[in-house]
Short mmCIF file of C-alpha atoms and ligand atoms in Angstrom, two decimals:
data_model
loop_
_atom_site.label_atom_id
_atom_site.label_comp_id
_atom_site.label_asym_id
_atom_site.label_seq_id
_atom_site.Cartn_x
_atom_site.Cartn_y
_atom_site.Cartn_z
CA MET A 1002 23.41 30.33 -11.66
CA HIS A 1003 20.60 29.96 -9.13
CA PHE A 1004 16.98 29.38 -10.18
CA GLN A 1005 14.03 30.75 -8.25
CA PRO A 1006 11.93 27.91 -6.80
CA PHE A 1007 9.22 26.97 -9.29
CA SER A 1008 6.00 25.12 -8.61
CA PRO A 1009 4.55 23.92 -11.91
CA LYS A 1010 0.75 23.87 -12.30
CA THR A 1011 0.81 20.75 -14.46
CA ILE A 1012 0.67 17.53 -12.51
CA VAL A 1013 2.73 15.05 -14.49
CA GLU A 1014 1.42 11.51 -14.82
CA PRO A 1015 3.69 9.72 -12.29
CA PHE A 1016 4.59 6.91 -14.71
CA ARG A 1017 5.86 6.42 -18.19
CA ILE A 1018 4.22 4.08 -20.62
CA ARG A 1019 6.03 0.89 -21.49
CA SER A 1020 3.27 -1.18 -22.98
CA VAL A 1021 0.52 0.34 -25.10
CA GLU A 1022 -2.92 -0.74 -26.17
CA PRO A 1023 -4.51 0.90 -29.23
CA VAL A 1024 -7.79 2.71 -28.64
CA GLY A 1025 -10.81 2.33 -30.95
CA PHE A 1026 -11.08 5.12 -33.47
CA THR A 1027 -14.33 5.14 -35.44
CA THR A 1028 -16.12 7.65 -37.68
CA PRO A 1029 -19.38 9.33 -36.65
CA GLU A 1030 -21.21 7.27 -39.34
CA GLU A 1031 -19.76 4.05 -37.96
CA ARG A 1032 -20.76 4.97 -34.41
CA LYS A 1033 -24.31 5.69 -35.51
CA GLU A 1034 -24.48 2.25 -37.05
CA LEU A 1035 -22.73 0.52 -34.11
CA LEU A 1036 -24.98 2.11 -31.49
CA ALA A 1037 -28.11 1.16 -33.46
CA GLN A 1038 -26.84 -2.43 -33.71
CA ALA A 1039 -26.30 -2.37 -29.93
CA GLY A 1040 -29.96 -1.49 -29.37
CA TYR A 1041 -28.87 2.01 -28.28
CA ASN A 1042 -27.38 0.43 -25.16
CA PRO A 1043 -23.68 1.24 -24.62
CA PHE A 1044 -23.31 -1.89 -22.45
CA LEU A 1045 -23.86 -3.88 -25.64
CA LEU A 1046 -21.12 -2.12 -27.64
CA ARG A 1047 -17.84 -3.89 -28.21
CA ALA A 1048 -14.97 -2.27 -26.31
CA LYS A 1049 -12.85 -2.17 -29.48
CA ASP A 1050 -15.28 0.40 -30.91
CA ILE A 1051 -14.79 2.83 -28.01
CA LEU A 1052 -12.20 5.61 -27.91
CA ILE A 1053 -12.31 6.48 -24.21
CA ASP A 1054 -14.07 3.96 -21.99
CA LEU A 1055 -15.29 5.38 -18.68
CA LEU A 1056 -17.96 2.76 -18.02
CA THR A 1057 -16.32 1.82 -14.71
CA ASP A 1058 -13.08 2.07 -12.73
CA SER A 1059 -13.56 -1.49 -11.51
CA GLY A 1060 -10.82 -3.84 -12.64
CA THR A 1061 -10.01 -1.63 -15.64
CA GLY A 1062 -6.74 -0.14 -14.37
CA ALA A 1063 -3.20 -0.62 -15.67
CA MET A 1064 -0.83 -2.67 -13.55
CA SER A 1065 2.72 -1.61 -12.85
CA SER A 1066 5.90 -3.36 -13.94
CA GLN A 1067 6.34 -4.35 -10.27
CA GLN A 1068 2.95 -6.03 -10.25
CA TRP A 1069 3.67 -7.92 -13.47
CA ALA A 1070 7.01 -9.02 -12.03
CA GLY A 1071 5.23 -10.25 -8.88
CA MET A 1072 2.76 -12.17 -11.00
CA MET A 1073 5.55 -13.97 -12.85
CA ALA A 1074 7.07 -15.05 -9.54
CA SER A 1075 3.79 -16.21 -7.98
CA ASP A 1076 3.17 -19.49 -6.20
CA GLU A 1077 0.14 -21.39 -7.52
CA SER A 1078 0.01 -24.09 -4.82
CA TYR A 1079 -3.56 -24.99 -3.91
CA ALA A 1080 -2.96 -24.66 -0.17
CA GLY A 1081 -0.51 -22.52 1.75
CA ALA A 1082 0.92 -20.73 -1.30
CA ARG A 1083 3.69 -18.19 -0.70
CA SER A 1084 1.57 -15.67 -2.65
CA PHE A 1085 -1.24 -16.00 -0.12
CA TYR A 1086 1.08 -15.20 2.78
CA ARG A 1087 2.45 -12.19 0.96
CA PHE A 1088 -1.11 -11.01 0.30
CA GLU A 1089 -2.18 -11.66 3.88
CA GLU A 1090 0.85 -9.81 5.24
CA ALA A 1091 0.07 -6.74 3.10
CA VAL A 1092 -3.60 -6.67 4.17
CA LYS A 1093 -2.69 -7.11 7.84
CA ASP A 1094 0.02 -4.46 7.62
CA ILE A 1095 -2.43 -1.87 6.26
CA THR A 1096 -5.68 -2.80 8.03
CA GLY A 1097 -4.39 -4.38 11.23
CA TYR A 1098 -7.17 -7.01 11.09
CA ALA A 1099 -6.34 -10.46 12.45
CA HIS A 1100 -8.22 -12.59 9.90
CA VAL A 1101 -7.92 -12.16 6.14
CA MET A 1102 -10.02 -14.09 3.64
CA PRO A 1103 -9.29 -13.74 -0.08
CA THR A 1104 -12.32 -13.63 -2.41
CA HIS A 1105 -12.74 -13.50 -6.17
CA GLN A 1106 -13.95 -9.88 -5.97
CA GLY A 1107 -15.66 -7.49 -3.55
CA GLY A 1108 -19.06 -9.08 -4.09
CA GLY A 1109 -17.64 -12.40 -2.85
CA ALA A 1110 -16.70 -10.80 0.49
CA GLU A 1111 -20.19 -9.28 0.78
CA HIS A 1112 -21.78 -12.63 -0.02
CA ILE A 1113 -19.90 -14.34 2.82
CA LEU A 1114 -20.31 -11.56 5.39
CA PHE A 1115 -24.04 -11.00 4.91
CA HIS A 1116 -24.68 -14.72 4.79
CA ALA A 1117 -23.12 -14.91 8.24
CA ILE A 1118 -24.83 -11.92 9.86
CA ALA A 1119 -27.90 -10.75 7.91
CA SER A 1120 -31.36 -12.33 7.88
CA ALA A 1121 -35.05 -11.40 7.71
CA GLY A 1122 -35.98 -8.66 10.16
CA LYS A 1123 -32.44 -7.24 10.38
CA ILE A 1124 -31.39 -3.79 9.24
CA ILE A 1125 -27.95 -2.86 7.90
CA PRO A 1126 -27.25 0.89 8.06
CA ASN A 1127 -24.65 2.39 5.70
CA ASN A 1128 -23.91 5.92 4.44
CA ASN A 1129 -24.99 4.66 0.99
CA HIS A 1130 -25.04 1.01 0.01
CA PHE A 1131 -23.31 0.28 -3.25
CA ASP A 1132 -25.79 -1.53 -5.54
CA THR A 1133 -24.25 -5.02 -5.19
CA THR A 1134 -23.94 -4.53 -1.42
CA ARG A 1135 -27.62 -3.64 -1.25
CA ALA A 1136 -28.45 -6.69 -3.38
CA HIS A 1137 -26.50 -8.98 -1.03
CA VAL A 1138 -28.19 -7.52 2.06
CA GLU A 1139 -31.65 -7.88 0.49
CA HIS A 1140 -30.86 -11.36 -0.82
CA CYS A 1141 -30.42 -12.42 2.84
CA GLY A 1142 -33.84 -10.95 3.63
CA ALA A 1143 -32.47 -7.96 5.56
CA GLU A 1144 -33.11 -4.27 4.91
CA ALA A 1145 -30.38 -1.95 3.57
CA ARG A 1146 -30.81 1.53 5.10
CA ASP A 1147 -28.96 4.57 3.69
CA LEU A 1148 -28.13 7.27 6.26
CA VAL A 1149 -25.84 9.68 4.41
CA ILE A 1150 -25.88 13.32 5.65
CA ASP A 1151 -28.48 15.55 3.98
CA GLU A 1152 -25.72 17.52 2.22
CA GLY A 1153 -24.79 14.28 0.44
CA ALA A 1154 -28.04 14.29 -1.52
CA ASP A 1155 -27.63 17.87 -2.81
CA LEU A 1156 -25.71 17.49 -6.07
CA ALA A 1157 -24.32 21.01 -6.38
CA LEU A 1158 -23.66 21.79 -2.72
CA ILE A 1159 -19.98 22.10 -1.82
CA HIS A 1160 -19.02 20.18 1.34
CA PRO A 1161 -15.65 18.53 1.99
CA PHE A 1162 -17.07 15.20 3.22
CA LYS A 1163 -20.39 14.63 1.52
CA GLY A 1164 -20.06 10.89 2.14
CA ASN A 1165 -20.41 11.26 5.92
CA MET A 1166 -22.94 9.26 7.89
CA ASN A 1167 -25.71 11.15 9.65
CA VAL A 1168 -24.71 10.11 13.19
CA GLU A 1169 -27.91 11.46 14.77
CA LYS A 1170 -30.05 9.41 12.39
CA LEU A 1171 -27.90 6.36 13.12
CA ALA A 1172 -28.30 6.85 16.88
CA ALA A 1173 -32.06 7.30 16.43
CA LEU A 1174 -32.25 4.12 14.34
CA ILE A 1175 -30.47 2.10 17.03
CA GLU A 1176 -32.72 3.65 19.67
CA LYS A 1177 -35.90 2.89 17.73
CA GLU A 1178 -35.15 -0.58 16.34
CA GLY A 1179 -32.93 -1.93 19.10
CA VAL A 1180 -29.49 -3.48 18.97
CA ALA A 1181 -30.84 -6.96 18.23
CA ARG A 1182 -32.14 -5.86 14.83
CA ILE A 1183 -28.85 -4.27 13.76
CA PRO A 1184 -26.16 -6.94 13.37
CA LEU A 1185 -23.68 -4.63 11.61
CA ILE A 1186 -23.03 -0.97 10.80
CA MET A 1187 -21.27 -0.31 7.52
CA MET A 1188 -19.62 2.71 5.94
CA THR A 1189 -18.57 2.99 2.32
CA VAL A 1190 -15.30 4.83 1.73
CA THR A 1191 -15.45 6.69 -0.57
CA ASN A 1192 -19.21 6.77 -1.02
CA ASN A 1193 -19.50 5.38 -4.57
CA SER A 1194 -23.29 5.63 -4.96
CA GLY A 1195 -23.19 9.15 -3.52
CA GLY A 1196 -20.80 10.52 -6.15
CA GLY A 1197 -17.43 9.17 -4.96
CA GLN A 1198 -17.61 11.55 -2.00
CA PRO A 1199 -15.28 10.98 0.95
CA VAL A 1200 -15.95 10.36 4.62
CA SER A 1201 -14.02 12.29 7.29
CA MET A 1202 -11.94 10.63 9.98
CA GLU A 1203 -13.97 12.55 12.55
CA ASN A 1204 -17.19 11.02 11.22
CA VAL A 1205 -15.71 7.50 11.19
CA ARG A 1206 -14.54 8.05 14.77
CA LYS A 1207 -18.06 9.04 15.87
CA VAL A 1208 -19.73 6.13 14.11
CA SER A 1209 -17.15 3.79 15.61
CA ALA A 1210 -17.77 5.13 19.13
CA LEU A 1211 -21.53 4.77 18.70
CA ALA A 1212 -21.15 1.21 17.40
CA LYS A 1213 -18.83 0.28 20.28
CA ALA A 1214 -21.16 1.80 22.87
CA HIS A 1215 -23.91 -0.54 21.63
CA GLY A 1216 -21.68 -3.54 20.96
CA ILE A 1217 -22.54 -3.54 17.24
CA PRO A 1218 -19.76 -4.62 14.82
CA PHE A 1219 -18.64 -1.81 12.50
CA PHE A 1220 -17.25 -2.66 9.05
CA LEU A 1221 -15.88 -0.54 6.22
CA ASP A 1222 -16.69 -1.11 2.57
CA ALA A 1223 -13.09 -0.17 1.84
CA CYS A 1224 -12.99 -0.36 -1.99
CA ARG A 1225 -11.58 3.17 -2.34
CA PHE A 1226 -9.84 3.54 1.02
CA ALA A 1227 -6.71 5.13 -0.48
CA GLU A 1228 -8.70 7.81 -2.32
CA ASN A 1229 -10.66 8.49 0.87
CA CYS A 1230 -7.41 8.83 2.85
CA TRP A 1231 -6.12 11.29 0.26
CA PHE A 1232 -9.17 13.49 0.85
CA ILE A 1233 -8.62 13.25 4.61
CA LYS A 1234 -5.01 14.28 4.11
CA THR A 1235 -5.88 17.24 1.89
CA ARG A 1236 -9.15 18.39 3.49
CA GLU A 1237 -9.25 17.47 7.17
CA ALA A 1238 -7.37 19.45 9.82
CA GLY A 1239 -4.39 17.71 11.37
CA TYR A 1240 -3.62 15.24 8.57
CA ALA A 1241 -1.62 17.28 6.04
CA ASN A 1242 1.71 15.91 7.26
CA VAL A 1243 0.62 12.39 8.17
CA PRO A 1244 1.89 9.70 5.75
CA LEU A 1245 -0.97 8.14 3.83
CA ILE A 1246 -0.40 4.66 5.21
CA ASP A 1247 -0.77 5.99 8.75
CA ILE A 1248 -4.05 7.66 7.82
CA ALA A 1249 -5.20 4.34 6.36
CA ARG A 1250 -4.16 2.45 9.50
CA GLU A 1251 -6.05 4.91 11.69
CA LEU A 1252 -9.14 4.63 9.46
CA PHE A 1253 -9.17 0.82 9.51
CA GLY A 1254 -8.38 0.92 13.23
CA TYR A 1255 -11.78 2.44 14.04
CA ALA A 1256 -13.59 -0.47 12.39
CA ASP A 1257 -13.82 -4.16 13.29
CA GLY A 1258 -13.37 -5.38 9.75
CA CYS A 1259 -13.88 -4.60 6.08
CA THR A 1260 -14.99 -5.87 2.71
CA MET A 1261 -12.77 -4.91 -0.19
CA SER A 1262 -12.82 -5.00 -3.96
CA ALA A 1263 -9.21 -5.17 -5.11
CA LYS A 1264 -10.48 -4.07 -8.54
CA LYS A 1265 -10.55 -0.55 -7.11
CA ASP A 1266 -7.75 0.50 -4.73
CA GLY A 1267 -6.14 -2.93 -4.90
CA MET A 1268 -4.94 -1.81 -8.37
CA ALA A 1269 -5.69 -5.26 -9.75
CA ASN A 1270 -7.96 -6.50 -12.53
CA ILE A 1271 -9.73 -8.99 -10.26
CA GLY A 1272 -9.84 -9.97 -6.59
CA GLY A 1273 -10.98 -8.85 -3.17
CA PHE A 1274 -11.03 -9.81 0.48
CA LEU A 1275 -12.95 -9.94 3.72
CA ALA A 1276 -10.98 -9.08 6.86
CA MET A 1277 -11.94 -8.82 10.53
CA ASN A 1278 -10.79 -9.09 14.13
CA ASP A 1279 -13.56 -11.25 15.65
CA SER A 1280 -12.30 -14.85 15.72
CA LYS A 1281 -15.73 -16.40 16.12
CA LEU A 1282 -17.25 -14.55 13.18
CA ALA A 1283 -14.10 -15.29 11.17
CA GLU A 1284 -14.48 -19.01 11.78
CA GLN A 1285 -18.05 -18.90 10.55
CA CYS A 1286 -17.10 -16.82 7.51
CA ARG A 1287 -14.24 -19.14 6.66
CA SER A 1288 -16.56 -22.11 6.38
CA PHE A 1289 -18.81 -20.09 4.04
CA GLU A 1290 -15.70 -19.05 2.13
CA ILE A 1291 -14.80 -22.68 1.40
CA LEU A 1292 -18.34 -23.25 0.20
CA MET A 1293 -18.74 -20.08 -1.86
CA GLU A 1294 -15.27 -19.00 -2.96
CA GLY A 1295 -12.58 -21.63 -2.45
CA PHE A 1296 -9.97 -22.85 0.02
CA PRO A 1297 -9.05 -20.06 2.49
CA THR A 1298 -5.55 -19.56 1.08
CA TYR A 1299 -6.82 -18.65 -2.41
CA GLY A 1300 -10.55 -17.88 -2.14
CA GLY A 1301 -11.28 -17.69 -5.86
CA MET A 1302 -8.05 -16.02 -6.88
CA ALA A 1303 -4.94 -17.32 -8.62
CA GLY A 1304 -1.64 -16.92 -6.78
CA TYR A 1305 -0.66 -14.25 -9.28
CA ASP A 1306 -3.79 -12.22 -8.49
CA MET A 1307 -2.84 -12.21 -4.80
CA GLU A 1308 0.70 -11.08 -5.72
CA ALA A 1309 -0.69 -8.24 -7.84
CA ILE A 1310 -2.92 -7.08 -4.97
CA ALA A 1311 -0.17 -7.35 -2.32
CA ILE A 1312 1.83 -4.88 -4.41
CA GLY A 1313 -1.12 -2.83 -5.70
CA LEU A 1314 -2.46 -1.93 -2.23
CA TYR A 1315 0.75 -0.03 -1.52
CA GLU A 1316 0.87 1.56 -4.97
CA ALA A 1317 -2.67 2.88 -4.42
CA MET A 1318 -1.36 4.82 -1.41
CA ASP A 1319 1.45 6.48 -3.40
CA GLU A 1320 0.83 10.18 -2.92
CA ARG A 1321 2.09 11.18 -6.35
CA TYR A 1322 -0.28 8.72 -7.93
CA LEU A 1323 -3.20 9.95 -5.81
CA ALA A 1324 -2.40 13.60 -6.58
CA TYR A 1325 -2.41 12.79 -10.30
CA ARG A 1326 -5.61 10.74 -10.11
CA ILE A 1327 -7.68 13.12 -8.03
CA ARG A 1328 -6.34 16.14 -9.93
CA SER A 1329 -7.23 14.62 -13.33
CA ILE A 1330 -10.84 14.35 -12.24
CA GLU A 1331 -10.87 17.79 -10.63
CA TYR A 1332 -9.26 19.26 -13.78
CA LEU A 1333 -12.04 17.89 -15.97
CA GLY A 1334 -14.57 19.14 -13.42
CA GLU A 1335 -13.13 22.66 -13.61
CA LYS A 1336 -13.25 22.71 -17.41
CA LEU A 1337 -16.88 21.59 -17.39
CA GLN A 1338 -17.94 24.06 -14.73
CA ASP A 1339 -16.18 26.89 -16.59
CA ALA A 1340 -18.42 25.97 -19.54
CA GLY A 1341 -21.52 26.05 -17.29
CA ILE A 1342 -22.10 22.29 -17.37
CA PRO A 1343 -23.84 20.97 -14.23
CA ILE A 1344 -21.92 18.23 -12.38
CA ILE A 1345 -21.86 16.77 -8.87
CA ARG A 1346 -19.70 19.09 -6.79
CA PRO A 1347 -17.10 18.93 -5.44
CA THR A 1348 -15.58 16.37 -7.82
CA GLY A 1349 -15.07 13.04 -6.09
CA GLY A 1350 -12.44 10.36 -6.04
CA HIS A 1351 -13.02 8.24 -9.11
CA ALA A 1352 -15.56 9.84 -11.41
CA ILE A 1353 -17.29 12.89 -12.84
CA TYR A 1354 -21.08 12.84 -12.72
CA LEU A 1355 -22.97 14.93 -15.29
CA ASP A 1356 -26.37 16.16 -14.13
CA ALA A 1357 -28.54 15.28 -17.13
CA ARG A 1358 -31.77 16.51 -15.54
CA ARG A 1359 -30.43 20.05 -15.56
CA MET A 1360 -28.43 19.70 -18.77
CA LEU A 1361 -31.21 18.20 -20.94
CA SER A 1362 -34.17 20.06 -19.49
CA HIS A 1363 -36.03 19.61 -22.80
CA LEU A 1364 -36.50 15.90 -21.98
CA SER A 1365 -38.87 14.53 -19.34
CA TRP A 1366 -37.69 11.72 -17.09
CA GLN A 1367 -39.84 9.30 -19.08
CA GLU A 1368 -37.59 10.11 -22.05
CA TYR A 1369 -34.50 9.04 -20.07
CA PRO A 1370 -32.33 12.17 -20.33
CA ALA A 1371 -29.19 10.61 -18.79
CA TRP A 1372 -29.43 7.68 -21.20
CA SER A 1373 -29.72 10.13 -24.07
CA LEU A 1374 -26.75 12.15 -22.84
CA ASN A 1375 -24.58 9.07 -22.50
CA ASN A 1376 -25.50 7.94 -26.03
CA GLY A 1377 -24.73 11.45 -27.25
CA LEU A 1378 -21.22 11.20 -25.79
CA TYR A 1379 -20.63 8.05 -27.79
CA LEU A 1380 -22.11 9.34 -31.03
CA LEU A 1381 -20.23 12.63 -30.89
CA GLY A 1382 -16.92 11.53 -29.40
CA GLY A 1383 -16.63 7.74 -29.06
CA VAL A 1384 -16.82 8.09 -25.24
CA ARG A 1385 -18.67 5.59 -23.03
CA GLY A 1386 -19.97 6.42 -19.56
CA VAL A 1387 -22.88 4.90 -17.68
CA GLU A 1388 -26.40 6.11 -17.02
CA ILE A 1389 -27.35 6.32 -13.35
CA GLY A 1390 -30.94 7.39 -13.68
CA SER A 1391 -34.43 6.19 -14.45
CA VAL A 1392 -33.31 3.33 -16.72
CA MET A 1393 -31.08 1.94 -13.96
CA PHE A 1394 -33.46 2.60 -11.06
CA GLY A 1395 -36.90 3.38 -12.52
CA LEU A 1396 -38.40 -0.10 -12.84
CA GLN A 1397 -40.22 -1.07 -9.63
CA PRO A 1398 -40.69 -4.65 -8.40
CA ASP A 1399 -44.43 -4.41 -9.29
CA GLY A 1400 -43.57 -3.52 -12.89
CA SER A 1401 -44.43 0.18 -12.64
CA GLU A 1402 -42.05 3.03 -13.49
CA LYS A 1403 -40.87 5.63 -11.01
CA GLU A 1404 -38.60 8.60 -11.52
CA ALA A 1405 -35.08 8.01 -10.12
CA ALA A 1406 -33.71 10.41 -7.50
CA HIS A 1407 -31.23 11.81 -10.04
CA GLU A 1408 -30.51 11.59 -13.76
CA LEU A 1409 -26.73 11.23 -13.94
CA VAL A 1410 -24.08 10.12 -16.38
CA ARG A 1411 -21.08 8.78 -14.51
CA LEU A 1412 -17.68 8.99 -16.17
CA ALA A 1413 -15.46 6.71 -14.06
CA PHE A 1414 -11.71 6.84 -14.55
CA PRO A 1415 -9.74 3.60 -14.86
CA ARG A 1416 -6.54 3.82 -12.79
CA ARG A 1417 -3.30 4.88 -14.54
CA VAL A 1418 -4.85 4.44 -17.99
CA TYR A 1419 -5.59 7.87 -19.45
CA THR A 1420 -3.40 10.96 -19.79
CA GLN A 1421 -4.07 14.68 -19.77
CA SER A 1422 -4.70 14.75 -23.52
CA HIS A 1423 -7.46 12.19 -23.06
CA VAL A 1424 -8.98 14.42 -20.39
CA ASP A 1425 -8.67 17.53 -22.59
CA TYR A 1426 -10.41 15.65 -25.39
CA LEU A 1427 -13.18 14.56 -23.01
CA ALA A 1428 -13.79 18.14 -21.97
CA GLU A 1429 -14.01 19.19 -25.64
CA VAL A 1430 -16.53 16.46 -26.41
CA ILE A 1431 -18.75 17.26 -23.42
CA VAL A 1432 -18.70 21.01 -24.05
CA GLU A 1433 -19.52 20.51 -27.74
CA LEU A 1434 -22.31 18.10 -26.88
CA ASP A 1435 -23.73 20.68 -24.48
CA ARG A 1436 -23.72 23.22 -27.33
CA GLN A 1437 -25.73 20.83 -29.53
CA LYS A 1438 -27.82 19.27 -26.75
CA ASP A 1439 -31.16 20.29 -28.30
CA LYS A 1440 -30.52 17.62 -30.93
CA LEU A 1441 -30.43 14.85 -28.32
CA PRO A 1442 -33.60 12.76 -28.58
CA GLY A 1443 -35.60 11.05 -25.88
CA TYR A 1444 -35.50 7.24 -25.78
CA ARG A 1445 -38.09 4.55 -25.35
CA ILE A 1446 -37.64 0.97 -24.17
CA VAL A 1447 -38.18 -1.75 -26.74
CA ARG A 1448 -37.31 -4.78 -24.62
CA GLN A 1449 -36.20 -5.18 -21.02
CA ALA A 1450 -35.34 -7.70 -18.31
CA GLN A 1451 -37.20 -7.53 -15.01
CA VAL A 1452 -34.10 -7.02 -12.83
CA LEU A 1453 -31.00 -4.88 -13.46
CA ARG A 1454 -32.50 -4.01 -16.83
CA HIS A 1455 -29.88 -1.40 -17.80
CA PHE A 1456 -27.32 -4.10 -18.63
CA THR A 1457 -29.35 -5.65 -21.42
CA VAL A 1458 -32.19 -3.25 -22.28
CA LEU A 1459 -32.91 -2.55 -25.96
CA MET A 1460 -33.93 1.05 -26.73
CA GLU A 1461 -34.83 3.31 -29.63
CA PRO A 1462 -34.72 7.07 -30.05
CA VAL A 1463 -38.05 8.85 -30.07
CA VAL A 1464 -38.00 10.74 -33.37
CA GLY A 1465 -40.07 13.80 -34.12
CA GLY A 1466 -41.23 13.90 -30.49
C1 PLP B 2039 -17.20 -2.18 -6.78
C2 PLP B 2039 -17.76 -2.04 -5.45
C3 PLP B 2039 -18.19 -3.16 -4.73
C4 PLP B 2039 -18.21 -4.56 -5.30
O1 PLP B 2039 -16.95 -5.01 -5.71
P1 PLP B 2039 -16.76 -6.00 -6.95
O2 PLP B 2039 -15.29 -6.31 -6.93
O3 PLP B 2039 -17.17 -5.29 -8.18
O4 PLP B 2039 -17.60 -7.20 -6.67
C5 PLP B 2039 -18.69 -2.95 -3.45
N1 PLP B 2039 -18.75 -1.72 -2.91
C6 PLP B 2039 -18.34 -0.63 -3.58
C7 PLP B 2039 -18.42 0.71 -2.94
C8 PLP B 2039 -17.84 -0.75 -4.87
O5 PLP B 2039 -17.46 0.34 -5.53
#
């Protein structure tokens, strides 16, 4: 007997489940009550009352049996722990950078780096700053400038690398402001704030050449480097047969250093690092590290966290895992688009973004359509995403309200946590909600904080409006 070759359409989850955690089933009546008690703010719900939690992919992933085994065998010595050297070796092997500083999470690395290089009058260009990155830049008195390509701002436009930097704008910025005002050029891979969209190797190469020509250090915000490398492998000419780790090494090789949140492609629940080649800058950063994070061989992490990351960084580059992850998101995207639901296209590396402005056109921006859509997902299906719209970005420093650039609901996928049936269920919930969207009310703010209000805001639905 001789079978014909067969290429199945179903991408099997590349793991089997050995430890399970119950999810939170609730009735529609209970959810109505729970959301009201939470001030109509999903951030204030208890996780046990959520069926599928897509609030963030940060630190919410499942670790492997190998990672747990590494954690059990960790070394918790204060200084010079074996686990640090294992962690350092892994980071050096992948990035090639000479100096590696562990931090408690990505924000810790940003804190140290910008403290060392950013100050009033300086400008940090990036494709798109992630919100905490922007906050760290601004906290040091510098300006965070976003220079993503124009295609990156068009939600529905299909382009393989919508996270790319506009190199002409970057060159013009350097020309206009002068090298002295630009202590660092950064690029976020993948571009989280821009929809999880990747950056091409060609674009990184050009930015790197421009930075070198002007003697400006070039750093990657490398949180989702493995996902970005997967897109390079599958979308950019010449990379289809290159092993993922070699793509990653080439990518890091164009930069002088990186900040990293190990809660993303470190496959860990906490941790991060700052890495670089420049010895002088590293010395300065290390003294800040001791002050802000901890001794340089643990930097705010336990030995077992560093073990989990040393193993997780390689697991994030497993091509079967990446195929499953990126396909799960694309698969949901296809189901939604087949039902005519507007999303950011093409689907990115870690999340689906629903375009609430187009979906809930019966609500004005002052009625917070993306907030309403996200609450609808919870009420109808027990699903939690996050609003990225006028609640998150609308409040101005002078207390006035301004419409956000987009009204989005982001559904971010924790790593190795959900299966195809979860995704099928999600699609059903979103399509059904779209069918009944006219019932979704506008919201008004009852009480708010003056900064980052979305975390704690209390809302109420506008009835009979
Ligand atoms: C999550 C994230 C960070 C910050 O990392 P934390 O570990 O959450 O502090 C920085 N940049 C990007 C692009 C991120 O996604």
